Amino acid sequence: MRRAAEGPARPQREIGLTHWNGTVSGSDSAPWVWRRGRLVSRHVSGFGREMTPTPGRRLIRYRVVGVACVVALAVGCEQSPVATLRTAADSQTSRPSASVEHVDDLLASAVSRQEVLGVVAIAVDRDGVIYRGAFGAADESNDLPMDADAVFRIASMTKPVTSVAAMQLVEQGAIALDEAAAVYLPELAQTQVLEQFDPPRGTYDLRPPASPITVRQLLTHTAGFGYPFTSDTLRDFEPPAGDGDVVGPLLFDPGTSWWYGTNTDWVGRLVESVSGDNLEAYFREHIFEPLQMPDTAFNVPEADWPRTVALASRQRDGGLLPEARRDLTPVATFSGGGGLWSTANDYARFMRMWLNDGVLDGQRVLLAETVATMSANQVGSLAAGTIVTALPDLSNDFRPTADGRGRFGLGFLINLDDQPGRRAGGSLAWAGLYNTYFWIDPASGVAGVILTQVLPFADPRVLGVFDAFERAVYALVAEVV
């Protein structure tokens, strides 16, 4: 029996996280570490403070200030120069104006009801953009309206990008899915399962896992890692200083359950180790440049910082409290689990690549058979139920796998069943901490993304806007079929 670090219990509102990604380790190569009795991140940008209004701040009731495009549709860790971001919109196809106006109206109404302060939404098919809209404010304090090329923190929407990078290395034979991940990252051989933990007494037992963690398990969130916001055990667990490296700890033996955690952060470390590049350089050369995604990066150039969208937090009365824009702080360590900035235009091109079986505008980033493998259920009957948040200022309770009927592929949630008026069975999806959401529906040839910057995650009002947007997109598509 080991005794955890002494000291008062941490208040539930003390978040101390940079983003909702990372792994717990004492290794210099791991994104999360135990330091001086608490969990800290090696990353220096993102989210990490109590969500307490500062004196003099007030709730802002926004008018609609954006307009829609009414159409019927980075390099290494060193401080090297970064090219200014630039966005070239994809081609747009003609759609019935009444249907487009319906989508405009629902997004504009969401702003006027303060369900969101600002929003950008795009829907695409295999050939191009079928809807693009931008409404509300990007930064009210600086009187900046939302624009279609606004730059958002996309947090865990980084994970599908990291998964694509890993699968490129699988295609090259540099990584094997069912190989022990410790072959590529030796520190993973030190992982241990948390067998018992008594927070009031501060005691815990660790044991070796029954089997090694595989690369496939990291890509499917079945390795046993969690997040402090998805597990009160990990939120409260603190090994004492001098107790050696604690890698994990794992919540269960690898392959025996599904739990949303830091798995893809380890995948990012694996990509860096095998490729010899840091993630920013690898992503740019092998994914963003081929797909013409110039506005997606871990670091936003200073000239483009005004294009970024300010954060807001949902208050108990339902209003949204905007937060002051922070100064630009470049990062030098990159995470596979989160940390990218992007635009709706850029992410739409990533989704269109998927709809076209790994190729876009003549540039292939994945083989068609790899896309099929990543889109297939990789977890058998494993599914997660409702995750009760351990950090309510960071996330609401959420159900990641569609009432237990969802499964997981390699980097994506898979919806097994048709959802009437929405996506078809076999569709892929995921989301980001700041209430950014996307879906990819290969059967219907449609995909969509909606971007906001609201905390906490899984905001019911934003989810309602996402649902309405998705339904409106399928109604728009149905009119021209």
GROMACS .gro file of N, CA and C in nm, residues 220 258 374-384 400-417 427-430:
model
  105
  220THR      N    1  -0.779   0.375  -3.027
  220THR     CA    2  -0.921   0.346  -3.002
  220THR      C    3  -0.965   0.379  -2.859
  258TRP      N    4  -1.344   0.071  -2.270
  258TRP     CA    5  -1.327   0.195  -2.346
  258TRP      C    6  -1.340   0.312  -2.250
  374MET      N    7  -0.988   0.270  -4.089
  374MET     CA    8  -1.009   0.367  -3.982
  374MET      C    9  -1.156   0.392  -3.955
  375SER      N   10  -1.239   0.373  -4.057
  375SER     CA   11  -1.383   0.398  -4.046
  375SER      C   12  -1.460   0.278  -3.993
  376ALA      N   13  -1.393   0.165  -3.973
  376ALA     CA   14  -1.459   0.042  -3.928
  376ALA      C   15  -1.447   0.028  -3.776
  377ASN      N   16  -1.545  -0.039  -3.716
  377ASN     CA   17  -1.543  -0.065  -3.573
  377ASN      C   18  -1.418  -0.144  -3.535
  378GLN      N   19  -1.339  -0.089  -3.444
  378GLN     CA   20  -1.216  -0.153  -3.399
  378GLN      C   21  -1.223  -0.199  -3.253
  379VAL      N   22  -1.340  -0.183  -3.189
  379VAL     CA   23  -1.348  -0.211  -3.045
  379VAL      C   24  -1.449  -0.319  -3.011
  380GLY      N   25  -1.503  -0.387  -3.113
  380GLY     CA   26  -1.599  -0.494  -3.086
  380GLY      C   27  -1.723  -0.442  -3.017
  381SER      N   28  -1.756  -0.500  -2.903
  381SER     CA   29  -1.877  -0.460  -2.829
  381SER      C   30  -1.850  -0.352  -2.726
  382LEU      N   31  -1.727  -0.305  -2.715
  382LEU     CA   32  -1.695  -0.204  -2.613
  382LEU      C   33  -1.758  -0.070  -2.649
  383ALA      N   34  -1.820  -0.009  -2.550
  383ALA     CA   35  -1.878   0.124  -2.568
  383ALA      C   36  -1.881   0.193  -2.433
  384ALA      N   37  -1.877   0.324  -2.435
  384ALA     CA   38  -1.881   0.401  -2.311
  384ALA      C   39  -2.021   0.456  -2.290
  400PRO      N   40  -2.025   0.999  -2.506
  400PRO     CA   41  -1.942   1.003  -2.627
  400PRO      C   42  -1.983   0.905  -2.735
  401THR      N   43  -2.057   0.802  -2.701
  401THR     CA   44  -2.085   0.700  -2.803
  401THR      C   45  -2.234   0.677  -2.823
  402ALA      N   46  -2.306   0.787  -2.836
  402ALA     CA   47  -2.444   0.782  -2.886
  402ALA      C   48  -2.530   0.678  -2.816
  403ASP      N   49  -2.555   0.700  -2.687
  403ASP     CA   50  -2.643   0.611  -2.609
  403ASP      C   51  -2.599   0.466  -2.612
  404GLY      N   52  -2.469   0.444  -2.617
  404GLY     CA   53  -2.419   0.308  -2.614
  404GLY      C   54  -2.423   0.237  -2.748
  405ARG      N   55  -2.479   0.302  -2.850
  405ARG     CA   56  -2.489   0.239  -2.981
  405ARG      C   57  -2.375   0.281  -3.072
  406GLY      N   58  -2.287   0.363  -3.023
  406GLY     CA   59  -2.171   0.401  -3.102
  406GLY      C   60  -2.053   0.310  -3.073
  407ARG      N   61  -1.960   0.307  -3.165
  407ARG     CA   62  -1.836   0.233  -3.146
  407ARG      C   63  -1.722   0.324  -3.189
  408PHE      N   64  -1.601   0.273  -3.184
  408PHE     CA   65  -1.487   0.357  -3.217
  408PHE      C   66  -1.401   0.292  -3.323
  409GLY      N   67  -1.360   0.373  -3.422
  409GLY     CA   68  -1.265   0.327  -3.523
  409GLY      C   69  -1.126   0.368  -3.482
  410LEU      N   70  -1.042   0.398  -3.577
  410LEU     CA   71  -0.906   0.443  -3.548
  410LEU      C   72  -0.904   0.596  -3.554
  411GLY      N   73  -0.941   0.657  -3.442
  411GLY     CA   74  -0.941   0.802  -3.433
  411GLY      C   75  -1.076   0.869  -3.439
  412PHE      N   76  -1.183   0.795  -3.464
  412PHE     CA   77  -1.316   0.855  -3.482
  412PHE      C   78  -1.423   0.774  -3.407
  413LEU      N   79  -1.526   0.846  -3.359
  413LEU     CA   80  -1.649   0.783  -3.316
  413LEU      C   81  -1.726   0.736  -3.438
  414ILE      N   82  -1.788   0.619  -3.429
  414ILE     CA   83  -1.870   0.566  -3.538
  414ILE      C   84  -2.014   0.554  -3.489
  415ASN      N   85  -2.107   0.619  -3.560
  415ASN     CA   86  -2.249   0.601  -3.532
  415ASN      C   87  -2.298   0.476  -3.605
  416LEU      N   88  -2.343   0.376  -3.531
  416LEU     CA   89  -2.384   0.251  -3.595
  416LEU      C   90  -2.514   0.265  -3.671
  417ASP      N   91  -2.608   0.345  -3.620
  417ASP     CA   92  -2.744   0.347  -3.675
  417ASP      C   93  -2.772   0.476  -3.752
  427SER      N   94  -2.148   0.678  -4.008
  427SER     CA   95  -2.088   0.811  -4.007
  427SER      C   96  -1.984   0.822  -3.897
  428LEU      N   97  -1.891   0.913  -3.918
  428LEU     CA   98  -1.784   0.938  -3.822
  428LEU      C   99  -1.805   1.076  -3.759
  429ALA      N  100  -1.751   1.094  -3.638
  429ALA     CA  101  -1.767   1.223  -3.572
  429ALA      C  102  -1.667   1.235  -3.458
  430TRP      N  103  -1.643   1.357  -3.417
  430TRP     CA  104  -1.577   1.386  -3.291
  430TRP      C  105  -1.595   1.534  -3.262
   0.00000   0.00000   0.00000
